[in-house]
Amino acid sequence: MSGRLLIAPSILSADFANLGREIAAVEHGGADLIHVDVMDGHFVPNITIGVPVVRALKRVATKPLDVHLMIEEPDRYIEDFVAAGAHMVSVHVEAVPHLHRTITHIRKLGARAGAVLNPATPALMLEDIAGDLDFVLVMSVNPGFGGQAFIPHSLEKLRRVRSVLDGAGSSALIEIDGGIDQSNVADVVAAGANILVAGQAIFGSSDPEAATRVLRASANQLVGG
Ligand code: DX5
Ligand code: ZN
């Protein structure tokens, strides 16, 4: 595992009429990934982005697209999302009956595969799949909307996930998603987070490029890089 922390702005809170400009801004600010929240109105109450938008994002983004699928039956769409340009694809443990098959499928298609845990889903759910994962996404809010408050128990969840991964000899990265801002970044990193998703903290600010730079600087300071 690299010591470097990755910053992944979530475009859920971006100006959808100007996605190209918004992405360029956070890339200038030091974003490592572009986090794309796909919601279907079934697995979560909200509807957001689909395959054609990911394809369009791929044309303008210079950083890898990190596609977070908050949808039922994700297996039906994974191939299309990878073909559209997804570099990382994560699926919710709660949404797939055959997680090993789904993860294997994502990797076979050439993308990085991640498993996502809702706040109420125990870290132990990953015990027997840990060795097959490229990353784990820990939800620190209930998925569906940007701008929600960070759930404090997520710190304990991060530690438990790291311990499950270490127990399996896995160097998979841990991504934290939901309510991340300057006030909790040090805590989540200390608890084991390697990839920091931030929506509102970046695109809710009047200057997303500067907000990315601030988060980037705190992250660098935390790992001494
Ligand atoms: C929530 C999404 C998040 C969200 C994060 O369901 O998965 O990626 O955009 O946004 P903030 O940082 O505003 O909580
Ligand atoms: Zn997300």
mmCIF file of N, CA and C and ligand atoms in Angstrom, residues 35 37 68 70 177, ligand 2:
data_model
loop_
_atom_site.group_PDB
_atom_site.id
_atom_site.type_symbol
_atom_site.label_atom_id
_atom_site.label_comp_id
_atom_site.label_asym_id
_atom_site.label_seq_id
_atom_site.Cartn_x
_atom_site.Cartn_y
_atom_site.Cartn_z
ATOM 1 N N HIS A 35 -14.555 11.060 -8.462
ATOM 2 C CA HIS A 35 -15.535 10.127 -7.886
ATOM 3 C C HIS A 35 -16.912 10.397 -8.501
ATOM 4 N N ASP A 37 -20.851 9.267 -8.604
ATOM 5 C CA ASP A 37 -21.897 8.579 -7.843
ATOM 6 C C ASP A 37 -23.073 8.220 -8.745
ATOM 7 N N HIS A 68 -18.812 4.771 -8.345
ATOM 8 C CA HIS A 68 -19.446 4.192 -7.160
ATOM 9 C C HIS A 68 -20.888 3.865 -7.524
ATOM 10 N N MET A 70 -24.404 2.817 -6.782
ATOM 11 C CA MET A 70 -25.436 2.668 -5.746
ATOM 12 C C MET A 70 -26.716 2.260 -6.456
ATOM 13 N N ASP A 177 -16.147 7.744 2.337
ATOM 14 C CA ASP A 177 -17.080 8.525 1.509
ATOM 15 C C ASP A 177 -18.272 8.988 2.336
HETATM 16 ZN ZN ZN B 2 -19.839 8.007 -3.446
#
